[in-house]
Amino acid sequence: MGAKTRPPYPPAFRAEAVQLVQANGRSLSQAAKDLGVHHETLRAWVKQAAIDGGRRAGLTTEERAELARLRRENRGWFISNLLRGGRGEATCFST
């Protein structure tokens, strides 16, 4: 069977975990062990916090959410076009 998944950690827990690593100077591995999360999970939270804080390049949390929303919307338009008899191809109108 597949790996068990758990519900997402609450934002407050994530923020506190990131603060524990950044402010207290605890190692990522030790903080992850103390909190009961995988060290790669905590590393991703720390990385995303740095992006959101403008200290690192990348997509912010808000930008990621908007991108996901736009992709869902685009997929919906694509599927509705297929259901109306489209072939799934992009249509180009030249002037």
Coordinates of C-alpha atoms in Angstrom, one line a residue:
M1 CA 0.0 0.0 0.0
G2 CA 1.0 3.7 -0.4
A3 CA 2.5 5.8 2.3
K4 CA 0.1 7.3 4.9
T5 CA -0.5 11.0 4.5
R6 CA -1.5 13.3 7.3
P7 CA -3.4 16.6 7.2
P8 CA -1.4 19.7 6.6
Y9 CA 0.2 21.3 9.7
P10 CA -1.5 24.4 10.9
P11 CA 0.1 27.7 9.8
A12 CA 0.8 28.7 13.4
F13 CA 2.7 25.5 14.0
R14 CA 4.8 26.1 10.8
A15 CA 5.6 29.7 11.8
E16 CA 6.6 28.6 15.3
A17 CA 8.8 25.8 13.9
V18 CA 10.6 28.3 11.5
Q19 CA 11.1 30.7 14.4
L20 CA 12.6 27.9 16.4
V21 CA 15.2 27.3 13.7
Q22 CA 15.9 30.9 12.8
A23 CA 15.9 32.7 16.2
N24 CA 17.2 30.1 18.5
G25 CA 19.9 28.9 16.2
R26 CA 18.8 25.3 16.6
S27 CA 20.0 22.9 13.9
L28 CA 17.4 21.9 11.4
S29 CA 17.7 18.2 12.2
Q30 CA 17.4 18.7 15.9
A31 CA 14.5 21.0 15.7
A32 CA 12.7 18.7 13.3
K33 CA 13.3 15.7 15.6
D34 CA 12.0 17.8 18.6
L35 CA 8.9 18.8 16.7
G36 CA 8.2 15.4 15.2
V37 CA 8.4 16.5 11.6
H38 CA 10.7 15.3 8.8
H39 CA 13.8 17.4 8.4
E40 CA 13.0 18.0 4.7
T41 CA 9.6 19.3 5.7
L42 CA 11.1 21.8 8.1
R43 CA 13.7 22.8 5.5
A44 CA 11.0 23.5 3.0
W45 CA 9.1 25.7 5.6
V46 CA 12.3 27.6 6.4
K47 CA 13.0 28.1 2.7
Q48 CA 9.5 29.4 2.0
A49 CA 9.6 31.7 5.0
A50 CA 12.8 33.2 3.5
I51 CA 11.1 33.7 0.1
D52 CA 8.0 35.2 1.7
G53 CA 10.3 37.6 3.7
G54 CA 12.2 38.7 0.6
R55 CA 15.5 37.2 1.7
R56 CA 15.5 34.6 -1.1
A57 CA 14.3 34.5 -4.7
G58 CA 11.3 32.4 -5.6
L59 CA 7.5 32.4 -5.7
T60 CA 5.9 33.6 -2.5
T61 CA 3.1 31.7 -0.9
E62 CA 0.5 34.1 -2.3
E63 CA 2.0 33.7 -5.8
R64 CA 2.0 30.0 -5.5
A65 CA -1.7 30.1 -4.5
E66 CA -2.6 32.3 -7.4
L67 CA -0.6 30.1 -9.9
A68 CA -2.5 27.0 -8.6
R69 CA -5.8 28.9 -9.0
L70 CA -5.0 30.0 -12.5
R71 CA -3.9 26.4 -13.5
R72 CA -7.2 25.0 -12.1
E73 CA -9.2 27.7 -14.1
N74 CA -7.2 27.0 -17.2
R75 CA -7.8 23.2 -16.9
G76 CA -11.5 23.9 -16.5
W77 CA -11.6 26.0 -19.7
F78 CA -9.6 23.3 -21.5
I79 CA -12.0 20.6 -20.4
S80 CA -15.1 22.6 -21.3
N81 CA -13.6 23.3 -24.7
L82 CA -13.1 19.5 -25.2
L83 CA -16.7 18.9 -24.2
R84 CA -18.0 21.4 -26.7
G85 CA -16.2 19.5 -29.5
G86 CA -12.8 21.2 -29.5
R87 CA -9.7 19.1 -30.2
G88 CA -7.7 20.4 -27.3
E89 CA -5.6 22.6 -29.5
A90 CA -4.8 26.2 -29.1
T91 CA -6.6 28.4 -31.6
C92 CA -4.8 31.3 -33.1
F93 CA -6.7 34.1 -34.8
S94 CA -4.5 36.2 -37.1
T95 CA -5.5 39.6 -38.2

